[in-house]
mmCIF file with all atom_site columns, N, CA and C in Angstrom:
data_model
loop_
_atom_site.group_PDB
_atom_site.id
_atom_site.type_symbol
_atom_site.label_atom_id
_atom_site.label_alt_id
_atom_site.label_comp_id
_atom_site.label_asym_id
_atom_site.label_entity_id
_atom_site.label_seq_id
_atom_site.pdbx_PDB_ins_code
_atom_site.Cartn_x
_atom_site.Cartn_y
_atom_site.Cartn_z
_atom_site.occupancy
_atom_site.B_iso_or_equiv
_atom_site.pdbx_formal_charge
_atom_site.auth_seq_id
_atom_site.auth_comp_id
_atom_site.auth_asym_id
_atom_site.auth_atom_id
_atom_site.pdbx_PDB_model_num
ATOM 1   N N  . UNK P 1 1  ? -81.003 78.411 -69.317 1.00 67.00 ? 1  UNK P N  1
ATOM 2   C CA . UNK P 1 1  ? -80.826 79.484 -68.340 1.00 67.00 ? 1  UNK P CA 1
ATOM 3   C C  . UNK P 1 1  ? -79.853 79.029 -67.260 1.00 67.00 ? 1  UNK P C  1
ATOM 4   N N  . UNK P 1 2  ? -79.061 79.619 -66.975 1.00 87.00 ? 2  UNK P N  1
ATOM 5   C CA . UNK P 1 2  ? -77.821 80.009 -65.577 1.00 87.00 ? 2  UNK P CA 1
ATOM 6   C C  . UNK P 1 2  ? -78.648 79.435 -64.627 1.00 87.00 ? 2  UNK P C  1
ATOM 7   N N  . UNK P 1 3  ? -78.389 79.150 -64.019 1.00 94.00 ? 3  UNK P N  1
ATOM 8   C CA . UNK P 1 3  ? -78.585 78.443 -62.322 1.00 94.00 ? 3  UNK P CA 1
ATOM 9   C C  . UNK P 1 3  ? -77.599 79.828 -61.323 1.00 94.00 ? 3  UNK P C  1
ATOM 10  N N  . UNK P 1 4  ? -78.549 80.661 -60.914 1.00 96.00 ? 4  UNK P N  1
ATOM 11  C CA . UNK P 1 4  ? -77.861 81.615 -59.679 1.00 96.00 ? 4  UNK P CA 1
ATOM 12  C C  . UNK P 1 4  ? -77.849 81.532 -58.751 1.00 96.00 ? 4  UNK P C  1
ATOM 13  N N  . UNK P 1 5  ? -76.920 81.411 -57.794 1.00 98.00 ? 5  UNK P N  1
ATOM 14  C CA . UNK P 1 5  ? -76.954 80.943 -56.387 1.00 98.00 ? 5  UNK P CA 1
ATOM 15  C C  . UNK P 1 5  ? -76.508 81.970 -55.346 1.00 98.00 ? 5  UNK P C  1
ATOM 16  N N  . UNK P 1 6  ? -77.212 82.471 -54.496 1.00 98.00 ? 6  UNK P N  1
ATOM 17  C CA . UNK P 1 6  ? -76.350 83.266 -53.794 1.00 98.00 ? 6  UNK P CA 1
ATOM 18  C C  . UNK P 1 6  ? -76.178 82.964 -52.474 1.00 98.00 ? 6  UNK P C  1
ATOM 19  N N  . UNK P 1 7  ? -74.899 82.868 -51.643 1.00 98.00 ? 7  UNK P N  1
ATOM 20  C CA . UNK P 1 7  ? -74.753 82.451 -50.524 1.00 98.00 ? 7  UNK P CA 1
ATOM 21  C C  . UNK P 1 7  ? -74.581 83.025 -49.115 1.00 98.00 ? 7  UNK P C  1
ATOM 22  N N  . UNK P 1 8  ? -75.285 83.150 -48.714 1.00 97.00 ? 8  UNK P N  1
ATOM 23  C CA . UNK P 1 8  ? -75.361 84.238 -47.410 1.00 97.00 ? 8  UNK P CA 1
ATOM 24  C C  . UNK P 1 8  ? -74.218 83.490 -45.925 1.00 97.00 ? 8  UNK P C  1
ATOM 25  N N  . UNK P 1 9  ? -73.655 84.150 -45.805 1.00 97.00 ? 9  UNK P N  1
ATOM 26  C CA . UNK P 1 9  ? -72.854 83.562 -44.254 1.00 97.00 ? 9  UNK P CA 1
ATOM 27  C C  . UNK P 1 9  ? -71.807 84.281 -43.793 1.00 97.00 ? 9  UNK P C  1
ATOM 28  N N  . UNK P 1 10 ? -71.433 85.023 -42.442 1.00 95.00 ? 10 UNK P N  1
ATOM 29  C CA . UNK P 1 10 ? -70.481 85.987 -42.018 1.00 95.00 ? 10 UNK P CA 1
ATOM 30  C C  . UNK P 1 10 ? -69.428 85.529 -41.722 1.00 95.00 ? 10 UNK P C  1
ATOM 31  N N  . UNK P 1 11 ? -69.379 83.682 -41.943 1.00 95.00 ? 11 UNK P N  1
ATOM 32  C CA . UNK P 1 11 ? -68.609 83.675 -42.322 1.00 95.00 ? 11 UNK P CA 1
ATOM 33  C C  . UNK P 1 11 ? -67.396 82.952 -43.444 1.00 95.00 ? 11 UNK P C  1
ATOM 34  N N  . UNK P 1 12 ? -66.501 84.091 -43.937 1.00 94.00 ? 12 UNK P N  1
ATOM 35  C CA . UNK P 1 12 ? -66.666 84.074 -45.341 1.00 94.00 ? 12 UNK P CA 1
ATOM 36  C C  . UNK P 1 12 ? -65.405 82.939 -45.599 1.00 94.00 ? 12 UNK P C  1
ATOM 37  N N  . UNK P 1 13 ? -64.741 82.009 -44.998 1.00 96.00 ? 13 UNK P N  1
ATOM 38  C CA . UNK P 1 13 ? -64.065 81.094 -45.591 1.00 96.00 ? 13 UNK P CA 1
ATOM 39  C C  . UNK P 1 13 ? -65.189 80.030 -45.750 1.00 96.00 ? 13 UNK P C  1
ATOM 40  N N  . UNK P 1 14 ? -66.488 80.029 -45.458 1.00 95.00 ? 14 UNK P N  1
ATOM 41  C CA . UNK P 1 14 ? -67.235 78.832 -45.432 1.00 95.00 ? 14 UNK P CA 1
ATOM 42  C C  . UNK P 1 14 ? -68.186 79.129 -46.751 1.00 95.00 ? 14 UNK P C  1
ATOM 43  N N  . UNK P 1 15 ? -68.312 80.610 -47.341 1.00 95.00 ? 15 UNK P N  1
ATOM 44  C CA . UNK P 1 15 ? -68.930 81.449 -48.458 1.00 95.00 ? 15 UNK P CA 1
ATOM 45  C C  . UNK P 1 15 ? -67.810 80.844 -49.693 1.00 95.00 ? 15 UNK P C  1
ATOM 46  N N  . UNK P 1 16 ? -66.590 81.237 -49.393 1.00 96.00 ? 16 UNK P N  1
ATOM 47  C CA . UNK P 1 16 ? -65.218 81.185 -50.553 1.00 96.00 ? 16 UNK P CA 1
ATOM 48  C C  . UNK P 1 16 ? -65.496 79.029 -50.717 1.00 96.00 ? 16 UNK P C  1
ATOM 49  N N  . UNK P 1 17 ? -65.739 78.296 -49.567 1.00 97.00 ? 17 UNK P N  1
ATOM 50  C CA . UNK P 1 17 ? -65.574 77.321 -50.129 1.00 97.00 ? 17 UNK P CA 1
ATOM 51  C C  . UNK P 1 17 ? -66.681 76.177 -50.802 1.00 97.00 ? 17 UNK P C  1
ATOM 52  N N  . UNK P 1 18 ? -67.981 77.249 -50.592 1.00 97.00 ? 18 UNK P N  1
ATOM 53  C CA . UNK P 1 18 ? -69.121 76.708 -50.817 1.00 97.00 ? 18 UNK P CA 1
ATOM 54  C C  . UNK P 1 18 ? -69.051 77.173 -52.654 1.00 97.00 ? 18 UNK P C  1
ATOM 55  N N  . UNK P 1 19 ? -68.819 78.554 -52.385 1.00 97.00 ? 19 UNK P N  1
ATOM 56  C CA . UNK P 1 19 ? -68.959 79.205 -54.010 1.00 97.00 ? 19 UNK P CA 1
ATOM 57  C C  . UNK P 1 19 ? -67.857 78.444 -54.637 1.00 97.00 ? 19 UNK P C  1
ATOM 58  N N  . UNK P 1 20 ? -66.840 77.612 -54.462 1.00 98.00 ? 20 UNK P N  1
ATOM 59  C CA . UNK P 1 20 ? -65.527 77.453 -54.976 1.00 98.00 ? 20 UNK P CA 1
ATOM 60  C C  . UNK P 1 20 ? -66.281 75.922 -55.760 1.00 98.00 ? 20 UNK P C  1
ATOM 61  N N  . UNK P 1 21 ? -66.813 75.110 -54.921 1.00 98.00 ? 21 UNK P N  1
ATOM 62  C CA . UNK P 1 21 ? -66.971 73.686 -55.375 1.00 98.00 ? 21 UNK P CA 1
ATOM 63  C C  . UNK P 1 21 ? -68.434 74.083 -56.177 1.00 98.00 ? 21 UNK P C  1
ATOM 64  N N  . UNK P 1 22 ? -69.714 74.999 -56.002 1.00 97.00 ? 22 UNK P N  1
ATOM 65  C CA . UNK P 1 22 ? -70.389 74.931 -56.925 1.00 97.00 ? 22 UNK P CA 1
ATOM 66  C C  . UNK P 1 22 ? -70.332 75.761 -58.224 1.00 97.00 ? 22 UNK P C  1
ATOM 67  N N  . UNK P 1 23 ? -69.207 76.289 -58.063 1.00 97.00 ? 23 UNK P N  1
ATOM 68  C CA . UNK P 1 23 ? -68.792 76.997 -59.581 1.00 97.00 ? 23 UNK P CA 1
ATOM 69  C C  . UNK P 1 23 ? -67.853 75.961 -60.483 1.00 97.00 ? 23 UNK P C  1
ATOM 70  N N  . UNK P 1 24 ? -67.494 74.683 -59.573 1.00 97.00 ? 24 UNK P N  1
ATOM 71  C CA . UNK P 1 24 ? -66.811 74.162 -60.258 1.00 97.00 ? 24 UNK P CA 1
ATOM 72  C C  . UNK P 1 24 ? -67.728 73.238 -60.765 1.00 97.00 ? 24 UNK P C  1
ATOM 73  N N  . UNK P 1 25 ? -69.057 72.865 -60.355 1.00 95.00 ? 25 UNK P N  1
ATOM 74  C CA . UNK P 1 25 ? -70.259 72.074 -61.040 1.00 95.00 ? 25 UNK P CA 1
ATOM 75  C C  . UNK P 1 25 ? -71.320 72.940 -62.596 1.00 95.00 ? 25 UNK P C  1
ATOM 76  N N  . UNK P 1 26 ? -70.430 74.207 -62.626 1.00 95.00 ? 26 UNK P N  1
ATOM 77  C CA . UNK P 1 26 ? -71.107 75.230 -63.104 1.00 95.00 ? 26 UNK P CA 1
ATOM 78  C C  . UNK P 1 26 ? -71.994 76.191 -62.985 1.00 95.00 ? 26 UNK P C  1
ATOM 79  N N  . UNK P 1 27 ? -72.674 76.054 -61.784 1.00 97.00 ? 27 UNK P N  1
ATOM 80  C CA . UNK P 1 27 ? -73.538 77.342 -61.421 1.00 97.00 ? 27 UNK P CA 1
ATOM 81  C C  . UNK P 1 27 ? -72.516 78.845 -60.985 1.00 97.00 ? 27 UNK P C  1
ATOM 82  N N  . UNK P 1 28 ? -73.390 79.936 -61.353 1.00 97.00 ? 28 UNK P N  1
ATOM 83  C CA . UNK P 1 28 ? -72.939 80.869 -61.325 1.00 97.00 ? 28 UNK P CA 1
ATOM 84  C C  . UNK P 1 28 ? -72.975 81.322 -59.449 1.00 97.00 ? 28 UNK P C  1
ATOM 85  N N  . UNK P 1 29 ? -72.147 81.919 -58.711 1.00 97.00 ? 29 UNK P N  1
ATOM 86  C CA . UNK P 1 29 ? -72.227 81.853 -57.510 1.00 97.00 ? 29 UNK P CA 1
ATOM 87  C C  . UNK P 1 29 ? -72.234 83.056 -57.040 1.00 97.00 ? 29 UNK P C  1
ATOM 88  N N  . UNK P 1 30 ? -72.109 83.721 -56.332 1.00 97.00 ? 30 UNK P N  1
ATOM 89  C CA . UNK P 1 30 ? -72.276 85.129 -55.612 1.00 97.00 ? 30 UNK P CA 1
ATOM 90  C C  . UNK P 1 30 ? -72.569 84.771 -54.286 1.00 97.00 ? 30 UNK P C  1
ATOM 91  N N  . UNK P 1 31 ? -71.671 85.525 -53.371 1.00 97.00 ? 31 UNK P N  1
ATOM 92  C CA . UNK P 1 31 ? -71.879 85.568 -52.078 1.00 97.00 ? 31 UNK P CA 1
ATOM 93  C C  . UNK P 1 31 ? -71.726 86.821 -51.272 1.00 97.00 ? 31 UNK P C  1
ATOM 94  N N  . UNK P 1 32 ? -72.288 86.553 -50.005 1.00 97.00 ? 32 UNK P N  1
ATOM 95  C CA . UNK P 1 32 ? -72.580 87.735 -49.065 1.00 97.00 ? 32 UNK P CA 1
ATOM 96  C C  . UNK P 1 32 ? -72.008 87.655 -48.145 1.00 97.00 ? 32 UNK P C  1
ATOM 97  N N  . UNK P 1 33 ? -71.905 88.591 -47.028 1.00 95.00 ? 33 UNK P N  1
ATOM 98  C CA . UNK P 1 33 ? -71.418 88.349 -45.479 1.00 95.00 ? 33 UNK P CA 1
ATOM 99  C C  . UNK P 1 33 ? -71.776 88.670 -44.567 1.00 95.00 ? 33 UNK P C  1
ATOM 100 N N  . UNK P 1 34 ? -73.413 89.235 -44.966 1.00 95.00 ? 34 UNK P N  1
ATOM 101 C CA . UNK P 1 34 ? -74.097 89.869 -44.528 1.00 95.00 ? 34 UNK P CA 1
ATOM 102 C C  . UNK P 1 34 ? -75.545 89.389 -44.784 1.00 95.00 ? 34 UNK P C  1
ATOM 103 N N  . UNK P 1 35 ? -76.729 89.753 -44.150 1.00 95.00 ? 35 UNK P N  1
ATOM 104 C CA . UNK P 1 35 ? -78.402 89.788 -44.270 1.00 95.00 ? 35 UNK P CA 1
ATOM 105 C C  . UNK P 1 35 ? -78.474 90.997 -45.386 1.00 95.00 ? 35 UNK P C  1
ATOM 106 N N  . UNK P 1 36 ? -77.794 91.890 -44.482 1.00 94.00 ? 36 UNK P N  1
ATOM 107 C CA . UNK P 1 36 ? -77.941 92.994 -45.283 1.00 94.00 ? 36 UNK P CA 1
ATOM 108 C C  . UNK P 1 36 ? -77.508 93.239 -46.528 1.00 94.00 ? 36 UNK P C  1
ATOM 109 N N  . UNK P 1 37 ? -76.199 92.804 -46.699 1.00 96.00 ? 37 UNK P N  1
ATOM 110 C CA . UNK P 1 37 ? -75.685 92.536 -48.147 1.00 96.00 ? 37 UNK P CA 1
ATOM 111 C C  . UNK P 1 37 ? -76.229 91.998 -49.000 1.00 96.00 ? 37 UNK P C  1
ATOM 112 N N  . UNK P 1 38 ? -76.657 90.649 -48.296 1.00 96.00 ? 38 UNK P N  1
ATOM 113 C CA . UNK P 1 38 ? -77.332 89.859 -49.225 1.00 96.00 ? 38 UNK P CA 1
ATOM 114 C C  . UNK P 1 38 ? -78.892 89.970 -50.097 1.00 96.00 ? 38 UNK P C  1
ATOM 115 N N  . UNK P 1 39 ? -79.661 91.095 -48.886 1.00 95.00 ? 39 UNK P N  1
ATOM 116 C CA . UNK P 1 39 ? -80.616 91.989 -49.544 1.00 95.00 ? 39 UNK P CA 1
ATOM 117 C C  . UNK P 1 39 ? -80.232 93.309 -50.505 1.00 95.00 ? 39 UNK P C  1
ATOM 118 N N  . UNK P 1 40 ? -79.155 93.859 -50.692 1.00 96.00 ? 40 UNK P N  1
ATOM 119 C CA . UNK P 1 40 ? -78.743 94.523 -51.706 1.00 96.00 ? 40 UNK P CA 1
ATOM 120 C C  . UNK P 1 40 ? -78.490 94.037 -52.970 1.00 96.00 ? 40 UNK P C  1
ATOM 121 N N  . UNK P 1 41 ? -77.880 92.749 -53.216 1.00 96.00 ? 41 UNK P N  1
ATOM 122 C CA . UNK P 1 41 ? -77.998 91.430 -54.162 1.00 96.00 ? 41 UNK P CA 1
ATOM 123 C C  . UNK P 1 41 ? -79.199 91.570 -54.634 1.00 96.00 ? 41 UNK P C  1
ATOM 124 N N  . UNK P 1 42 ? -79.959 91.126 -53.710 1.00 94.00 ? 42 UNK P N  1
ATOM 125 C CA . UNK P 1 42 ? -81.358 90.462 -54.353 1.00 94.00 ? 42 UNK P CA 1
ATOM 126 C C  . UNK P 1 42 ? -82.138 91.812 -55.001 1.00 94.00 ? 42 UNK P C  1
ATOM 127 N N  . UNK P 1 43 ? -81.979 93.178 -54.830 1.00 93.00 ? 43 UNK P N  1
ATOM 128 C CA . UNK P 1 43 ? -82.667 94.158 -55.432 1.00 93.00 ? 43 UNK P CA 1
ATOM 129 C C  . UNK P 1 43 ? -82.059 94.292 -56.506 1.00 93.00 ? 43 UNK P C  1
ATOM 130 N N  . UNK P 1 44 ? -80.655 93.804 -57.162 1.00 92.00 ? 44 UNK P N  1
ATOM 131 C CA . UNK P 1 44 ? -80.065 94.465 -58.330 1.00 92.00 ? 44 UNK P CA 1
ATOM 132 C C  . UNK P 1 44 ? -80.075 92.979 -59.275 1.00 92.00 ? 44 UNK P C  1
ATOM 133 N N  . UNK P 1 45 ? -79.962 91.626 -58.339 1.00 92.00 ? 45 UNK P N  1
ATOM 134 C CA . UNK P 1 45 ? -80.071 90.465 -59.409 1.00 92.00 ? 45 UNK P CA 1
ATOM 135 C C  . UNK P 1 45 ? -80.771 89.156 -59.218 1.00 92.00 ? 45 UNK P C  1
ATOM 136 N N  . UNK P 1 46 ? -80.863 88.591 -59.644 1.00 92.00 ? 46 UNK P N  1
ATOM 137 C CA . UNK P 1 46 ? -82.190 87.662 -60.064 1.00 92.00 ? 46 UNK P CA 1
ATOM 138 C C  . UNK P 1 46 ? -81.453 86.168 -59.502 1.00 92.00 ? 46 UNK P C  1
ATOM 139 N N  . UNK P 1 47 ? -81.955 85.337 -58.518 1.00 95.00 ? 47 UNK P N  1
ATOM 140 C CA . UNK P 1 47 ? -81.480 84.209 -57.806 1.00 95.00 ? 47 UNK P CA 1
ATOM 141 C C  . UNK P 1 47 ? -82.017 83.019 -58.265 1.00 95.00 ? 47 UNK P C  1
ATOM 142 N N  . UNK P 1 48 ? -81.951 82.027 -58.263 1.00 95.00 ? 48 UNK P N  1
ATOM 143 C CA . UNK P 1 48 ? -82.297 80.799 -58.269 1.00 95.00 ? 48 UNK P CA 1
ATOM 144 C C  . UNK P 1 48 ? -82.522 80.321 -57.288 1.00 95.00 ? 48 UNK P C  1
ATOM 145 N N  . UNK P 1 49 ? -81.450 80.352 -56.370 1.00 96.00 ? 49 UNK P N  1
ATOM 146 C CA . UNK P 1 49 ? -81.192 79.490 -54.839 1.00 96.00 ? 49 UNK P CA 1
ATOM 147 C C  . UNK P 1 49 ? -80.599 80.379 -54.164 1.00 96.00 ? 49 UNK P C  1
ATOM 148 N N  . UNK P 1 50 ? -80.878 80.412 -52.853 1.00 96.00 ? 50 UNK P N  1
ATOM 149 C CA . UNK P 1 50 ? -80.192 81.381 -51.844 1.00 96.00 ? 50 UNK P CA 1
ATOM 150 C C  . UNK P 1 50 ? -79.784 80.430 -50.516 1.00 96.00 ? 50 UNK P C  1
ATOM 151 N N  . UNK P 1 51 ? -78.938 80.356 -50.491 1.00 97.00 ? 51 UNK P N  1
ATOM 152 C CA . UNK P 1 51 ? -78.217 79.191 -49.068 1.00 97.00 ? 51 UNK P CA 1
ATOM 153 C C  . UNK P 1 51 ? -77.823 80.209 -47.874 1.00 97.00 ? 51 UNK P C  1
ATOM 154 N N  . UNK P 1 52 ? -78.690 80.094 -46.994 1.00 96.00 ? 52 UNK P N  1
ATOM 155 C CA . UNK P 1 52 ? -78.186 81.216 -45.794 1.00 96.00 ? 52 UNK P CA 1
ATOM 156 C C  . UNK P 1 52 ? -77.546 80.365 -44.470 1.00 96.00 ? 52 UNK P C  1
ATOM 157 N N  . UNK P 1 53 ? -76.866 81.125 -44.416 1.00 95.00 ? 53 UNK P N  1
ATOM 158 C CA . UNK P 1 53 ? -76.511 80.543 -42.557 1.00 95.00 ? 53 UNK P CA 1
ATOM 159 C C  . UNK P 1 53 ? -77.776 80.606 -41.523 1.00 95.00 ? 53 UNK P C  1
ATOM 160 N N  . UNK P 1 54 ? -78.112 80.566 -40.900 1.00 95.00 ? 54 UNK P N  1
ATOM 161 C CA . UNK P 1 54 ? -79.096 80.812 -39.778 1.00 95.00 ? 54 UNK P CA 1
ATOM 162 C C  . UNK P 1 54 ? -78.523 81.765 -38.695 1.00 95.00 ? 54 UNK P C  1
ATOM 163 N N  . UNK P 1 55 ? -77.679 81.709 -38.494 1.00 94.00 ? 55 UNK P N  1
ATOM 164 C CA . UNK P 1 55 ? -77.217 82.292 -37.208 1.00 94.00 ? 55 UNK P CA 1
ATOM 165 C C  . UNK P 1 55 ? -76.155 83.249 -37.452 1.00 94.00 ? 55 UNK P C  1
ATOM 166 N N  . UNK P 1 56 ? -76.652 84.833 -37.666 1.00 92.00 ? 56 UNK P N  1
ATOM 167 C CA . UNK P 1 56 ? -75.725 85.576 -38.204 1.00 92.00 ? 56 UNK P CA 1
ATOM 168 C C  . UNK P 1 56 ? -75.969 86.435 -37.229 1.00 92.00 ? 56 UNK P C  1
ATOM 169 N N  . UNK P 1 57 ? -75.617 87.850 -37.026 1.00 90.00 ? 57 UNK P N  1
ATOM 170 C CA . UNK P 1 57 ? -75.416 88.824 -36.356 1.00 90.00 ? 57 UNK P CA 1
ATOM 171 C C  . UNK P 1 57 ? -76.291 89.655 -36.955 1.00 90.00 ? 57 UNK P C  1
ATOM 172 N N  . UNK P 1 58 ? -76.807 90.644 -36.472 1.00 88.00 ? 58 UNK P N  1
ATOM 173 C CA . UNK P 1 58 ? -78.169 92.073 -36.900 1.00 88.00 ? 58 UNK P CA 1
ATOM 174 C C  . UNK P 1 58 ? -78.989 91.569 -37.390 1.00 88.00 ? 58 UNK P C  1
ATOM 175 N N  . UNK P 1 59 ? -79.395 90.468 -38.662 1.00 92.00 ? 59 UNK P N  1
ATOM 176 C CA . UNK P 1 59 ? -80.187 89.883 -39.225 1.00 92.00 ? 59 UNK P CA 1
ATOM 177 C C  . UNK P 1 59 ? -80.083 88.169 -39.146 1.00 92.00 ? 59 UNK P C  1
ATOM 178 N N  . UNK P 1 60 ? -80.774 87.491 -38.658 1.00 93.00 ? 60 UNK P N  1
ATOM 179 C CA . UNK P 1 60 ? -80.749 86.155 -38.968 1.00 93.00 ? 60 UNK P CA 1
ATOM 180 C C  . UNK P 1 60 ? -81.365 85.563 -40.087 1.00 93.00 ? 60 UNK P C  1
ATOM 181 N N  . UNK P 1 61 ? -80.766 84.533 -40.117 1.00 94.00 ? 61 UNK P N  1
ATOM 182 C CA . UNK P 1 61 ? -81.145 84.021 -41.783 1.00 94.00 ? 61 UNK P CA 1
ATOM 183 C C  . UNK P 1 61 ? -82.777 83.886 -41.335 1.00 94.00 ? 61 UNK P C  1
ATOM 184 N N  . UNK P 1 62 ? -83.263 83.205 -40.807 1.00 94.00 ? 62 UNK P N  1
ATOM 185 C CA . UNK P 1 62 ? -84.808 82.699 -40.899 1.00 94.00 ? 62 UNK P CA 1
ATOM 186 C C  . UNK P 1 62 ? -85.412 84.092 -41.239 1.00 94.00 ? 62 UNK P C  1
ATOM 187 N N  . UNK P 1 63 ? -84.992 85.477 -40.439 1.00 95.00 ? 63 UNK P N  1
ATOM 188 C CA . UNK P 1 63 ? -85.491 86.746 -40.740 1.00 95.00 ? 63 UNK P CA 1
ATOM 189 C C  . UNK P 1 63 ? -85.687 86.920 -42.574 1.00 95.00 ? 63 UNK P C  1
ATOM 190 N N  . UNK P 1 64 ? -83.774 87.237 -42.662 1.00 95.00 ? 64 UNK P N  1
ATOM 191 C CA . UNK P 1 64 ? -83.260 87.111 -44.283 1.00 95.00 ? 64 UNK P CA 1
ATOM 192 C C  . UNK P 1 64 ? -84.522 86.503 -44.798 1.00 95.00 ? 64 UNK P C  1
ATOM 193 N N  . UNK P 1 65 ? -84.808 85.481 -45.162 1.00 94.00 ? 65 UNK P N  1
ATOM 194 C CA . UNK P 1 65 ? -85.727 84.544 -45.722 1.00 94.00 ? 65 UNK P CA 1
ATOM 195 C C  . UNK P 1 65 ? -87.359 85.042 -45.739 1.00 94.00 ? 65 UNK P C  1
ATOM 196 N N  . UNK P 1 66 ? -87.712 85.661 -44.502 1.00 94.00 ? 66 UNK P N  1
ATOM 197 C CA . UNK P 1 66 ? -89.037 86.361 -44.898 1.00 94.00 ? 66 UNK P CA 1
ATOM 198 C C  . UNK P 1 66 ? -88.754 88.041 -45.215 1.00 94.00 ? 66 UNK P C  1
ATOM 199 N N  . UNK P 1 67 ? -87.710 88.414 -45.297 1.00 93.00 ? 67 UNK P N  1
ATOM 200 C CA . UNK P 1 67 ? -87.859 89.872 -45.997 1.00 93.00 ? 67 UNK P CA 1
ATOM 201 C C  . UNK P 1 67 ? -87.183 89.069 -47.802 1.00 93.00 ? 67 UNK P C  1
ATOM 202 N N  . UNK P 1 68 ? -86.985 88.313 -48.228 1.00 92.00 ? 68 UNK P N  1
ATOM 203 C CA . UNK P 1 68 ? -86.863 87.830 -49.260 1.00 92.00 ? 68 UNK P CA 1
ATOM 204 C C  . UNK P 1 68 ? -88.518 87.373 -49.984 1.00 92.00 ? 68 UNK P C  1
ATOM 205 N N  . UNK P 1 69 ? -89.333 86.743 -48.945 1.00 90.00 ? 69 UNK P N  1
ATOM 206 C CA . UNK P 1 69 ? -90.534 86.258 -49.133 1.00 90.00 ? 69 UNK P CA 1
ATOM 207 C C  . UNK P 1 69 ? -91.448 87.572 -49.743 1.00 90.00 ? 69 UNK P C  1
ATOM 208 N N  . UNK P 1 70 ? -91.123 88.526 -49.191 1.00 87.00 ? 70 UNK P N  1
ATOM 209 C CA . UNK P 1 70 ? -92.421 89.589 -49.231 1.00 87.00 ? 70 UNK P CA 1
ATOM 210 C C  . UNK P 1 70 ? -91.906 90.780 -50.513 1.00 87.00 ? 70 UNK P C  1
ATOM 211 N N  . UNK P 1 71 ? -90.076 90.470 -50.764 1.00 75.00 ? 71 UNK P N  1
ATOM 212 C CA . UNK P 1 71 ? -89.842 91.276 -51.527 1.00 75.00 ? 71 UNK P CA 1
ATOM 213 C C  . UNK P 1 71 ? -90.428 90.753 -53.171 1.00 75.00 ? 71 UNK P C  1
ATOM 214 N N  . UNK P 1 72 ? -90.250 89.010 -53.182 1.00 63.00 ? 72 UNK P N  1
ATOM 215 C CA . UNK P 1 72 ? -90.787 88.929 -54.096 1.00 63.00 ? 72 UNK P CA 1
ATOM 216 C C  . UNK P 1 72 ? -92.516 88.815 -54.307 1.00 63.00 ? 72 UNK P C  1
#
């Protein structure tokens, strides 16, 4: 099975270079730029690992992380 990773952070040259070096280890990568985005992800596909920033704008990651908790 795929290893899915999805990477949450607004901001997105630090998303492009996180997804860049673990796609080159082979995991499949997907990223967000958003809390919110990144909860639209998680309703349509199936994660392994989710790497969030903490300190985002409208949603903070620690938030992100318990509306992730209760969705699953």
């Amino acid at each position: 099975m795929q290893i899915r990773i999805l990477i949450v952070d607004d901001e997105k040259e630090i998303s492009e270079l996180l997804q860049h070096y673990l796609a080159l280890e082979g995991y499949e990568v997907n990223t967000a730029n958003s809390s919110r985005e990144a909860l639209a992800l998680i309703e349509s596909e199936d994660y392994s690992i989710v790497i969030t920033d903490i300190m985002m704008p409208e949603m903070n990651g620690l938030e992100l992380i318990k509306r992730i908790k209760t969705h699953n």
